Coordinates of C-alpha atoms in Angstrom, one line a residue:
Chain A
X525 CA 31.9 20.0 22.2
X526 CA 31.0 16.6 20.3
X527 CA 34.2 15.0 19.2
X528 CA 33.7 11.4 19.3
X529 CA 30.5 8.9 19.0
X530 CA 30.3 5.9 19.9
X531 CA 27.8 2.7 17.4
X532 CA 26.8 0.1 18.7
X533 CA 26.0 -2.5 16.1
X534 CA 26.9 -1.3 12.8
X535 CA 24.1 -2.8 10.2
X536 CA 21.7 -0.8 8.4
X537 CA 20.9 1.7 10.9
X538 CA 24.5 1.8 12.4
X539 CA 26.2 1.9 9.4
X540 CA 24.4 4.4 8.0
X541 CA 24.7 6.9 10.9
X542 CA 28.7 6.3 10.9
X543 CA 29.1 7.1 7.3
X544 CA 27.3 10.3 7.7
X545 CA 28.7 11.3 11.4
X546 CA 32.3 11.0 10.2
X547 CA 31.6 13.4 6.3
X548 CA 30.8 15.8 9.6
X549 CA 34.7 15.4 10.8
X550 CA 33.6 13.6 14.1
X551 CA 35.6 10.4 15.3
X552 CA 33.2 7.4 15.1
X553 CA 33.9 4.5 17.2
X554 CA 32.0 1.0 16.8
X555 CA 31.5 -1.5 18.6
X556 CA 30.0 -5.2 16.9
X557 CA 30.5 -8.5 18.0
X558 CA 32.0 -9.7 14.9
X559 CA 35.6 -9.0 13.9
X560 CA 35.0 -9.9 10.8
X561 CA 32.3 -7.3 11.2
X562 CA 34.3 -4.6 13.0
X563 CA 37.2 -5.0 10.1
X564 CA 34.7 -4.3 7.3
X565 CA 33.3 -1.3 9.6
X566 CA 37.0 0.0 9.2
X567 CA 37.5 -1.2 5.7
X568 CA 33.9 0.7 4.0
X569 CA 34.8 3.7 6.3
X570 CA 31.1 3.8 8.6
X571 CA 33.9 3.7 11.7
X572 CA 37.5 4.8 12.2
X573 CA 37.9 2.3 14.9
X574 CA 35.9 -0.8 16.1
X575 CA 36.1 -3.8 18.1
X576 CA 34.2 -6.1 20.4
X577 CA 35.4 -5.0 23.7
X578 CA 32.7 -1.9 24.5
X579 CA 36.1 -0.6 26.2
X580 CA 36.5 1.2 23.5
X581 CA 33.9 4.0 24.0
X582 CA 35.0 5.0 27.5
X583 CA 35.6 8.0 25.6
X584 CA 32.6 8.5 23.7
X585 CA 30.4 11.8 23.9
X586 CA 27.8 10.2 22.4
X587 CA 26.8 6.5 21.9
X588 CA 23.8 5.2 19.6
X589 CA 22.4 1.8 20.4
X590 CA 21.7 0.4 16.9
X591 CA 20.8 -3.0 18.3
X592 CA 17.7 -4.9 17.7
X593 CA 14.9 -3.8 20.0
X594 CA 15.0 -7.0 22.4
X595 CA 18.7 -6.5 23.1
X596 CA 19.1 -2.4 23.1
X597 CA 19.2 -2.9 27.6
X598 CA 21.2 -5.7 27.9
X599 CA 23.5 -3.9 25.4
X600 CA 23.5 -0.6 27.7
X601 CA 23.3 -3.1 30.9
X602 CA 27.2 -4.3 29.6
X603 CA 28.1 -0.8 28.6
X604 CA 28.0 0.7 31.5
X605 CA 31.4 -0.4 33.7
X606 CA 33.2 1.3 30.7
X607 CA 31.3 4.8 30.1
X608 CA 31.8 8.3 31.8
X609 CA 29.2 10.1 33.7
X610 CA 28.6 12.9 31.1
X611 CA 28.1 10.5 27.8
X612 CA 25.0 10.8 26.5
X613 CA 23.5 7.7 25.2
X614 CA 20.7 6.9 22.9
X615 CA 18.6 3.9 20.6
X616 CA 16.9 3.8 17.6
X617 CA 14.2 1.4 18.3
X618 CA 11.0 1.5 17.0
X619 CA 9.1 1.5 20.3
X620 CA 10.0 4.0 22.9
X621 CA 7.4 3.3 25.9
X622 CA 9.8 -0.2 27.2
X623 CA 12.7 0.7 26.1
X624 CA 13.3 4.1 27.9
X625 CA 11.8 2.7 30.8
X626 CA 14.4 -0.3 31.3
X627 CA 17.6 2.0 29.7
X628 CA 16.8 4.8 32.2
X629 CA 17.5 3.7 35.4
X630 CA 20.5 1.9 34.0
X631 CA 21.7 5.1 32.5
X632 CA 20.4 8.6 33.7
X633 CA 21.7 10.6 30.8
X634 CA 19.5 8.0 28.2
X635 CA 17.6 9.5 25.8
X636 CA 15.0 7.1 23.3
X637 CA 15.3 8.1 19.7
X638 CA 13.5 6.4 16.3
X639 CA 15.1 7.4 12.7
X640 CA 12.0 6.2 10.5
X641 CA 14.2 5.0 7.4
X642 CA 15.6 2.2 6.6
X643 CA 16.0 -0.5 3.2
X644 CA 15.4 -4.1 3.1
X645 CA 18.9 -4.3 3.2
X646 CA 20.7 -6.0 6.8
X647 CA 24.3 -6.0 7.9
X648 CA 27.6 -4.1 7.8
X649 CA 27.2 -3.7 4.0
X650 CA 24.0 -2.1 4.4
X651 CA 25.0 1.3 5.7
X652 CA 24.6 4.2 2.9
X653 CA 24.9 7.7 3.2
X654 CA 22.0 10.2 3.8
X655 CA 19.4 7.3 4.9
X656 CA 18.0 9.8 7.1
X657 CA 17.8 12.7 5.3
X658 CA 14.3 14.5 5.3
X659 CA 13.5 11.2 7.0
X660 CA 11.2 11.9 10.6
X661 CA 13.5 11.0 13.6
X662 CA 11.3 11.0 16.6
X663 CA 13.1 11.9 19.8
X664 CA 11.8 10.8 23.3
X665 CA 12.7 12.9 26.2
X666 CA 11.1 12.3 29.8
X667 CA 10.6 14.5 32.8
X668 CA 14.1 13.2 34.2
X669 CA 16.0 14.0 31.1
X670 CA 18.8 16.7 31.4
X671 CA 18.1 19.6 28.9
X672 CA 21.8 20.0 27.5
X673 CA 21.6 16.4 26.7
X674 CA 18.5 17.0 24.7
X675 CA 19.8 19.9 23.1
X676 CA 23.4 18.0 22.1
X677 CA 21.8 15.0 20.3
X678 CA 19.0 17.3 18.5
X679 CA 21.4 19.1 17.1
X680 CA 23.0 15.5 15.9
X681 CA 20.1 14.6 14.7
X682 CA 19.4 17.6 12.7
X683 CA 22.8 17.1 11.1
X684 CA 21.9 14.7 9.5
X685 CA 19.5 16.3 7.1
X686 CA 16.2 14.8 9.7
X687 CA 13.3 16.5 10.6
X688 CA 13.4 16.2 14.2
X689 CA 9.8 15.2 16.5
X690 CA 10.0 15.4 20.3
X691 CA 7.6 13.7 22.4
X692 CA 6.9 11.1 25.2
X693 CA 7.6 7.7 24.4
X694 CA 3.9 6.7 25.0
X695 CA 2.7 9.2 22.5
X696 CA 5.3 8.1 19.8
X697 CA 4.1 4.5 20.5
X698 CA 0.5 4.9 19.9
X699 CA 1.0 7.2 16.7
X700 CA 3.4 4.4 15.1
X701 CA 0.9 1.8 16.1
X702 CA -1.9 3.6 13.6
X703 CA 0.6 4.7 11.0
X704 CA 3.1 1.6 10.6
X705 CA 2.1 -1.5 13.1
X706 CA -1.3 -1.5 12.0
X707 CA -0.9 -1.3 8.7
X708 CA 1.5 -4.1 8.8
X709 CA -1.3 -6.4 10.8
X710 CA -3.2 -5.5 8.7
X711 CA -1.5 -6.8 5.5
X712 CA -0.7 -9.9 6.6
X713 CA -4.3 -10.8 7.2
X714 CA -5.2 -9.3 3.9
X715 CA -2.6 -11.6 2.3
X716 CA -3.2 -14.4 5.1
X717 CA -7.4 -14.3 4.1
X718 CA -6.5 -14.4 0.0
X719 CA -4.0 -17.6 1.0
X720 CA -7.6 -18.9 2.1
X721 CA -9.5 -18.9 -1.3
X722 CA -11.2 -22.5 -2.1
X723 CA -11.3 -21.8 -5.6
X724 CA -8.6 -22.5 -7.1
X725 CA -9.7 -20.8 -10.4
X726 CA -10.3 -17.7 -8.2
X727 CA -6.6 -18.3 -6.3
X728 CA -4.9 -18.6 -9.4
X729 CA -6.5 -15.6 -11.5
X730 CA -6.5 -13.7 -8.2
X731 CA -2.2 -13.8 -8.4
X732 CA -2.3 -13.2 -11.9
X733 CA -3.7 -10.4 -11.9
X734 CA -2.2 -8.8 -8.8
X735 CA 1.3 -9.9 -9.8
X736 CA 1.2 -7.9 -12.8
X737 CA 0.4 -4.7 -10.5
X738 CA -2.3 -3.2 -9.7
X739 CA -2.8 0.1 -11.0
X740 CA -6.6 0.3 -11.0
X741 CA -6.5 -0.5 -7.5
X742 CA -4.7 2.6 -7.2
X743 CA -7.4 4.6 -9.2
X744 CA -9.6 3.1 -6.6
X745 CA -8.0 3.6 -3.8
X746 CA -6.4 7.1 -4.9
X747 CA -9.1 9.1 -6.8
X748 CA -12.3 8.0 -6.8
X749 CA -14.9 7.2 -4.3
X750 CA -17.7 6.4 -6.6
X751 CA -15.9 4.0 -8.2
X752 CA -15.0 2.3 -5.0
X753 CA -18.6 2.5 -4.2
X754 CA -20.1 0.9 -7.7
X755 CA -17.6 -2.0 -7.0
X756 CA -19.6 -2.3 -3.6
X757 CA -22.8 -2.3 -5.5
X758 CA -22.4 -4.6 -8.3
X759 CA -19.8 -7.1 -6.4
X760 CA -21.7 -6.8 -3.6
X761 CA -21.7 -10.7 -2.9
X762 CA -18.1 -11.3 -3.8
X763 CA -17.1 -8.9 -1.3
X764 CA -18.9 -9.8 1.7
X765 CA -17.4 -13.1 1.2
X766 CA -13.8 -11.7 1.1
X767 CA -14.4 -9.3 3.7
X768 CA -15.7 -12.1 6.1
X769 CA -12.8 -14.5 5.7
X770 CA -10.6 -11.3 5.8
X771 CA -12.5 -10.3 9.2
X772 CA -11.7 -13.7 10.4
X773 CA -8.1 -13.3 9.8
X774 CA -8.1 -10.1 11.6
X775 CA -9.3 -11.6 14.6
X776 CA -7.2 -14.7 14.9
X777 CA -4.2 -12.3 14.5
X778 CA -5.6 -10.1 17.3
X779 CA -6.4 -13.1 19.5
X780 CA -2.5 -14.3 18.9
X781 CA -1.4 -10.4 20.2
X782 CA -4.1 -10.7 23.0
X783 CA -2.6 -14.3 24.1
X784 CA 1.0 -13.4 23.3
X785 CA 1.0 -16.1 21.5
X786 CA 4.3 -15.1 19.5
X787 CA 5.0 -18.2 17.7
X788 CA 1.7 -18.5 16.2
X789 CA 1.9 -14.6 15.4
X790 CA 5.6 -15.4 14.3
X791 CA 4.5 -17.9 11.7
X792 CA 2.1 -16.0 10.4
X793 CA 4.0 -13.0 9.7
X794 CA 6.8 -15.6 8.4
X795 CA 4.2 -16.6 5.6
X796 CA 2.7 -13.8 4.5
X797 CA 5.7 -12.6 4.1
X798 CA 6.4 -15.3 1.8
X799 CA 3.5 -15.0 0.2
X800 CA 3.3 -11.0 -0.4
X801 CA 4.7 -10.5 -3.8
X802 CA 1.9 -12.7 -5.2
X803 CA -0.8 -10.4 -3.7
X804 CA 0.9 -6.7 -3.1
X805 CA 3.0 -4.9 -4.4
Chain B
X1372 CA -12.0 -8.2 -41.2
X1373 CA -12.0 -5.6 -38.4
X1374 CA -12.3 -2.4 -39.8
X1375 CA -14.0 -0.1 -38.2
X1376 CA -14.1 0.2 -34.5
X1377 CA -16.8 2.3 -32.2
X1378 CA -16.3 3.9 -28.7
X1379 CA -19.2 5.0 -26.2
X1380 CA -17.3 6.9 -23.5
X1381 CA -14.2 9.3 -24.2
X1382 CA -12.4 9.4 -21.1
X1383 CA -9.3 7.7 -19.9
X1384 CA -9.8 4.1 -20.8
X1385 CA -12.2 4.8 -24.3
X1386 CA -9.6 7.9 -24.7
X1387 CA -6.8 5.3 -24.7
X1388 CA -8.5 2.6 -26.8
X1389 CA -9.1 4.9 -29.4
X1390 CA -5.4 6.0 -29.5
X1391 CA -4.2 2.9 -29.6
X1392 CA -6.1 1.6 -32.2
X1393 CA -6.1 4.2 -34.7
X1394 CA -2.1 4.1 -34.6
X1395 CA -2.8 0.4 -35.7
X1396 CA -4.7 1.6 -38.8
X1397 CA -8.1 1.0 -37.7
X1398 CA -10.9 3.8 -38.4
X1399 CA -12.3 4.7 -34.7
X1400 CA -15.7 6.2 -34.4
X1401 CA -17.1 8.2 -30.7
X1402 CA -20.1 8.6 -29.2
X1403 CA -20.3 10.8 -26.3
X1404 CA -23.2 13.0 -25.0
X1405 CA -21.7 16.6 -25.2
X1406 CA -20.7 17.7 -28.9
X1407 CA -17.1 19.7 -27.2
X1408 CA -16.1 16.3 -26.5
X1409 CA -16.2 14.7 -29.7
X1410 CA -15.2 17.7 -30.9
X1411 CA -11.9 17.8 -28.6
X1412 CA -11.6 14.0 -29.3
X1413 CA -11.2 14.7 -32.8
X1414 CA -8.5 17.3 -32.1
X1415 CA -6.7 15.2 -30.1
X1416 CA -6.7 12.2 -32.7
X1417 CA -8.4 9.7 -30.3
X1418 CA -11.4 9.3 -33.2
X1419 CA -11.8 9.9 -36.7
X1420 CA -15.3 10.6 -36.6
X1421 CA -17.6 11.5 -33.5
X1422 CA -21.2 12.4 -32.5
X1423 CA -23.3 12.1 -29.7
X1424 CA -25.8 10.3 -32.0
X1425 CA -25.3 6.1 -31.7
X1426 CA -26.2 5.8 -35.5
X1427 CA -22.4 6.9 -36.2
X1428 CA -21.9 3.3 -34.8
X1429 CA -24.0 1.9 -37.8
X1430 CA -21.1 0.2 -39.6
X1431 CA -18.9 -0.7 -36.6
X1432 CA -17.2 -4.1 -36.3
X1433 CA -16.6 -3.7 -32.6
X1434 CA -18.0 -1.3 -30.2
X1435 CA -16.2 -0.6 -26.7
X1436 CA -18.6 0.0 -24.1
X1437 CA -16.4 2.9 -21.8
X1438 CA -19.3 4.1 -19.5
X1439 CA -19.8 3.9 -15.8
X1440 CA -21.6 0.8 -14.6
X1441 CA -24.5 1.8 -14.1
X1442 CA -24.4 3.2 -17.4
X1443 CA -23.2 0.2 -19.4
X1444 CA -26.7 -1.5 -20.3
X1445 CA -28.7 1.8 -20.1
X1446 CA -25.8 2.6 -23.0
X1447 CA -26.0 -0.8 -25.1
X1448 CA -30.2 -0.4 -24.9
X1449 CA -30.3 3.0 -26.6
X1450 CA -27.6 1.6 -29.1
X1451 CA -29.4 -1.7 -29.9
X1452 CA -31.7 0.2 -33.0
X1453 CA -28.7 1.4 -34.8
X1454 CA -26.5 -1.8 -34.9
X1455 CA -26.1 -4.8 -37.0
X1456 CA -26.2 -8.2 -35.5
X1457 CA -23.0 -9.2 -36.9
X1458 CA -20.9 -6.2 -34.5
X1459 CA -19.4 -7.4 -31.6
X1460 CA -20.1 -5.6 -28.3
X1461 CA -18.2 -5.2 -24.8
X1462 CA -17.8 -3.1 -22.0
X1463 CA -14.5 -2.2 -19.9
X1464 CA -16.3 -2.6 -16.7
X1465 CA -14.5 -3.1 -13.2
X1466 CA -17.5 -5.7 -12.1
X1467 CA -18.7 -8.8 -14.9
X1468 CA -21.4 -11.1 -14.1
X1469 CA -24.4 -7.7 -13.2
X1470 CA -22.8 -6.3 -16.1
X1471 CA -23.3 -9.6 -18.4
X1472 CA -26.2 -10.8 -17.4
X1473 CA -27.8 -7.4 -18.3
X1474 CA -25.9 -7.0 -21.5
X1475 CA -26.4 -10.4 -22.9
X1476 CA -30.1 -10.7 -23.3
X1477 CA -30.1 -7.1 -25.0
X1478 CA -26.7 -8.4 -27.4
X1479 CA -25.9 -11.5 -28.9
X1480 CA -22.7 -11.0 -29.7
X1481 CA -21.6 -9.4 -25.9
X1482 CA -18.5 -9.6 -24.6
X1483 CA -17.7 -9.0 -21.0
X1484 CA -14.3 -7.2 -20.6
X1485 CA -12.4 -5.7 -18.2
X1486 CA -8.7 -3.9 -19.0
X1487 CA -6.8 -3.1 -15.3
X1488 CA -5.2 -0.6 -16.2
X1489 CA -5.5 3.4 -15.5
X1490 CA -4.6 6.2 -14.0
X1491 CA -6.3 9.2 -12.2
X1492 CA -7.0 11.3 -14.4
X1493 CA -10.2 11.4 -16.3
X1494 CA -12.2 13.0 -18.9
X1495 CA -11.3 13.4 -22.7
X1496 CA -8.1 15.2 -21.9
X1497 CA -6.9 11.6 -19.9
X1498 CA -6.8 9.1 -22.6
X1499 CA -2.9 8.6 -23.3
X1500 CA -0.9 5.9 -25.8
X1501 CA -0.1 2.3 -24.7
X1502 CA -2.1 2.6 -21.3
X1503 CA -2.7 -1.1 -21.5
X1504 CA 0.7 -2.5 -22.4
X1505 CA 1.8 -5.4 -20.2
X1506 CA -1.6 -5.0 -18.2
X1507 CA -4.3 -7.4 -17.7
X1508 CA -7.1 -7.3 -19.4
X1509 CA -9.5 -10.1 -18.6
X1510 CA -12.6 -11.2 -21.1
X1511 CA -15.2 -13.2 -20.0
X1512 CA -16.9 -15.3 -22.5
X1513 CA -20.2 -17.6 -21.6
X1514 CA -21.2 -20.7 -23.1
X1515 CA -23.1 -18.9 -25.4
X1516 CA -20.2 -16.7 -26.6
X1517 CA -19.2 -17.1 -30.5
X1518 CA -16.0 -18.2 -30.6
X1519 CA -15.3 -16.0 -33.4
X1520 CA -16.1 -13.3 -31.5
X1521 CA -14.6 -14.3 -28.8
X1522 CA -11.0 -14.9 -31.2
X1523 CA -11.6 -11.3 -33.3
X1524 CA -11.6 -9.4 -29.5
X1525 CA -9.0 -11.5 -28.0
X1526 CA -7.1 -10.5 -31.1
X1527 CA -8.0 -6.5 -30.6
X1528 CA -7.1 -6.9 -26.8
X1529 CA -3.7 -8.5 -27.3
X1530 CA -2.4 -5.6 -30.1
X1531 CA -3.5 -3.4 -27.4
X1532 CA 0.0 -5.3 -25.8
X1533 CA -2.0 -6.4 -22.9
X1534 CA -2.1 -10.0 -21.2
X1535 CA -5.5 -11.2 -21.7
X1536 CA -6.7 -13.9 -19.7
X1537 CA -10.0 -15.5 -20.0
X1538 CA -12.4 -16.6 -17.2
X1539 CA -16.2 -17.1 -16.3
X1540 CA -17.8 -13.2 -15.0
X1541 CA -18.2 -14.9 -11.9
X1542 CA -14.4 -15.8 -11.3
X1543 CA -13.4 -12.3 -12.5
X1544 CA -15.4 -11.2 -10.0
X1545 CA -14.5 -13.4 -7.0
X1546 CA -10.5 -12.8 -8.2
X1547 CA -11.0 -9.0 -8.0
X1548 CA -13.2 -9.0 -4.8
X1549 CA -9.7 -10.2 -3.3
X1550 CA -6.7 -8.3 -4.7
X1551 CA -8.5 -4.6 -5.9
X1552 CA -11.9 -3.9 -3.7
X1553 CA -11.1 -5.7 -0.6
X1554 CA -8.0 -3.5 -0.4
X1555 CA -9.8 -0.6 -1.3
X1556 CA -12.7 -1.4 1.9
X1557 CA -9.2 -2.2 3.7
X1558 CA -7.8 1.3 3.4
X1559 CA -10.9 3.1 3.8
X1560 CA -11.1 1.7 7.3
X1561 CA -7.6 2.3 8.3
X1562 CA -7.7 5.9 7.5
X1563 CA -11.9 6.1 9.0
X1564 CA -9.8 4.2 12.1
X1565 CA -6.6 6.7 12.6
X1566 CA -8.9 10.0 11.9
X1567 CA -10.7 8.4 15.0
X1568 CA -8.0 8.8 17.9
X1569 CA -8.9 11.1 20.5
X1570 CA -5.6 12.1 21.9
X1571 CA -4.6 14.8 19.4
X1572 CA -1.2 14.9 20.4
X1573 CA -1.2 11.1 19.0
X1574 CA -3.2 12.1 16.2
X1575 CA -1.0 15.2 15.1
X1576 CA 2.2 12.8 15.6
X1577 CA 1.0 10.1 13.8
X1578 CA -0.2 12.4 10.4
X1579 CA 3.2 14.2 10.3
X1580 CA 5.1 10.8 10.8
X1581 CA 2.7 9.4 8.1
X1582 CA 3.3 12.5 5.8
X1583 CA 6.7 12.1 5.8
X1584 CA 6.5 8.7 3.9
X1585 CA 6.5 5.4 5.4
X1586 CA 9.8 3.6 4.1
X1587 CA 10.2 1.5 7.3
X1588 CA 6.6 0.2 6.9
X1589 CA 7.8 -0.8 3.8
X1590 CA 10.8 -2.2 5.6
X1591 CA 8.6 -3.9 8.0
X1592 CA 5.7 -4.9 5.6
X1593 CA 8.3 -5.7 3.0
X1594 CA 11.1 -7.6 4.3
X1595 CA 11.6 -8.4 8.0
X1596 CA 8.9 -10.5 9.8
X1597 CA 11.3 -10.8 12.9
X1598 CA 10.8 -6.7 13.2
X1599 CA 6.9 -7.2 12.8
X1600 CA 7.2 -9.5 15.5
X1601 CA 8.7 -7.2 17.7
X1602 CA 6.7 -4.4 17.1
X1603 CA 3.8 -6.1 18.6
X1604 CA 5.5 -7.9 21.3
X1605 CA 7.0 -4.6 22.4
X1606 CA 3.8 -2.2 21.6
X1607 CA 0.8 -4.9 22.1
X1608 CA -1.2 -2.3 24.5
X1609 CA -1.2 0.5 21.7
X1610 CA -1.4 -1.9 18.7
X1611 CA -4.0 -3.7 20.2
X1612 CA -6.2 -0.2 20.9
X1613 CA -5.2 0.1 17.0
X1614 CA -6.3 -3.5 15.7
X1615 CA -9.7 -3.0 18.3
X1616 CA -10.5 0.7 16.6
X1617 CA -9.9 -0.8 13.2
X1618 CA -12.3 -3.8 13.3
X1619 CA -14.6 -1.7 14.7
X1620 CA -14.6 0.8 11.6
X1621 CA -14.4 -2.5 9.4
X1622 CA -17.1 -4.0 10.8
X1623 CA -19.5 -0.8 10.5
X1624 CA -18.2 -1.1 6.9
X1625 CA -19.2 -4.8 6.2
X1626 CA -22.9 -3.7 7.6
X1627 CA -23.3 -0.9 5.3
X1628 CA -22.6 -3.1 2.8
X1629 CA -24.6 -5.7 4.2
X1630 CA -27.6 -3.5 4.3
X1631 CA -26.9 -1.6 1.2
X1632 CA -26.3 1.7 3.1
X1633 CA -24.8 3.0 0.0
X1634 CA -25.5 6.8 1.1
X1635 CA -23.6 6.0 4.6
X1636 CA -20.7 3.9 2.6
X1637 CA -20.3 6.1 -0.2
X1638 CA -20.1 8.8 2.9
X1639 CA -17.2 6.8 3.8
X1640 CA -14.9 6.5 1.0
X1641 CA -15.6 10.4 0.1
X1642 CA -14.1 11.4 3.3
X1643 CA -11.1 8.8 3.8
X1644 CA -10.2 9.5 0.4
X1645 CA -9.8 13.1 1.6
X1646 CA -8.0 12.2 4.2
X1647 CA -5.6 9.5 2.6
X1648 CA -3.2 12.0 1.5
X1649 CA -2.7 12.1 5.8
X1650 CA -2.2 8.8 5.9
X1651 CA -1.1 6.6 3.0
X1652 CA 1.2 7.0 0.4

């Protein structure tokens, strides 16, 4: 019987899951390495207790990582001293494939999860209620994984108004690559190639027009392929030309993935980021 | 003094012109081929008068061109016996400098235009009130433009409530090569790319994740370049299968419309934009 879970890291994501997990009557402990962050926790009502010392889950049934993805082991690494056998513990990163396979043999009973929802909001005032409500939240099991375990946290999961996904982690990795990583590549070197227009008569008209929406685009795009295909015959010169600096931007950026070459990557992503309200909306 | 004002074309954007400016007092005359829809255009109040005879157009000030592309010149040739010299003439085209340099030598007083606004729909039911407030709608005089044409549309365009901007056809064209059809050739090969995975279990995942809505793309995309970053630090194998599939659906597009394969890109954009719904929100 679930009585008390454990967050760890209590932004968005955490938050979030705390507000919702205690409206269900269950204890919700957090743990953040703020205590300016903890007391907040206490004071919105996401937790009923927190602290920095993960001492404070040794109790816990069930413990969601809500860490970012770089730190979700360590976290579960330092965890560990203080849990019991039976607690069942599980992340919400958005790639499954490396996390599960450095949390499991640190943790047997370690199950990978991924809510898809979120806001552009961060941090201990983030946290809403019902985030993940008809929201996908993929869940990861493996061969290893202990059934009972699976079947406690799905029914978690479901409680929160989710629509539950099982799979293997490598499978939920290559479907988010198509459906969310890609597409974010890909608009950064759509916004990254426009950044490259000479003219600055075209540059400037270019942000005009897209910063006050596009909804034609979305005619295009949306309803009707002969109109996508007249702009291909009549601007047929335009578009090659945008297409081939676009096409050059693509590559750099998969050259930079290729190398690991993380700061270039990291810059561009920093200014097209920057740079996306003038181009998309 | 602009009195009366012609429309060729009584779908959504000649449908909404002639809405808008008969609430403004003007006296709004169609011309469309098939006698139910200038008789349904009537009904709905988007025309005083309408015919599918171009000599209704006679008297006309100012004559909106509302056809297809392809159509536009075809249109003003077959209209050229019935008009006076002193009526201005433009077209709502999405492409300018084709749809000038065709229309100029037939009309003096021709006006390149292009409003961005729209919807969907189509057809005579479409046209709706105020469908180009706060949109762009971009004209594109020449150097042998009269200015006093050029001032009596400018005039019509902004009591539409639209933000007219003013440029060479050969800017417009560049500007919009960028921000609406290099988006459009964008999506086309991200959805060609997905609906090309070969695992089906990825496939399946990645539609029903995809179907749900997207909001941490948009969290991604949006507002968090540090997340992007980790993403492809932490799923570079299956984002780089992704980014590999995808250029190679991109480039296949780029020679179709190198080559003017318009059967194999129209092809294309018929069947992404079948499967967008999948895909993209």
């Amino acid at each position: 019987m679930m009585q008390k879970v454990g967050i760890v890291g209590l932004g968005l994501i955490g938050g979030s899951l705390g507000l919702d997990l205690r409206s269900q009557g269950l204890t919700v402990l957090g743990v953040s390495r703020q205590w300016a962050t903890c007391e907040r926790a206490i004071a919105r009502g996401i937790v009923d207790q927190a602290s920095p010392d993960g001492a404070l889950l040794a109790e816990a049934d069930l413990i969601f990582l809500c860490a970012p993805i770089a730190q979700i082991a360590p976290t579960l690494q330092a965890l560990v001293p203080h849990l019991q056998p039976a607690t069942i513990v599980t992340d919400v990163g958005s790639v499954k494939a490396p996390i599960v396979e450095q949390c499991s043999p640190l943790w047997a009973n370690f199950i990978g999860g991924h809510p898809m929802a979120g806001t552009e909001a961060q941090g201990v005032e983030a946290g809403q209620r019902d985030l993940f409500a008809q929201r996908p939240y993929v869940l990861t099991p493996t061969d290893q994984t202990e059934p009972d375990a699976l079947e406690t946290l799905s029914t978690v999961v479901k409680s929160l108004g989710s629509r539950l996904y099982l799979c293997e982690p490598a499978i939920h990795d290559r479907a988010v690559a198509w459906i969310s990583h890609l597409p974010v590549m890909i608009s950064a070197s759509l916004i990254e190639s426009c950044l490259g227009e000479s003219d600055p008569a075209v540059k400037t008209l270019a942000q005009q027009l897209a910063s006050s929406g596009l909804r034609d685009t979305r005619r295009v795009g949306g309803g009707n392929p002969e109109l996508g295909l007249m702009m291909a015959q009549y601007n047929q010169a335009a578009l090659l030309r945008s297409l081939g600096a676009y096409r050059d931007r693509l590559d750099e950026l998969i050259t930079q993935i290729e190398q690991q070459d993380w700061q270039s990557l990291g810059q561009t992503l920093q200014l097209t980021q920057q740079e996306r309200p003038h181009y998309l909306r």
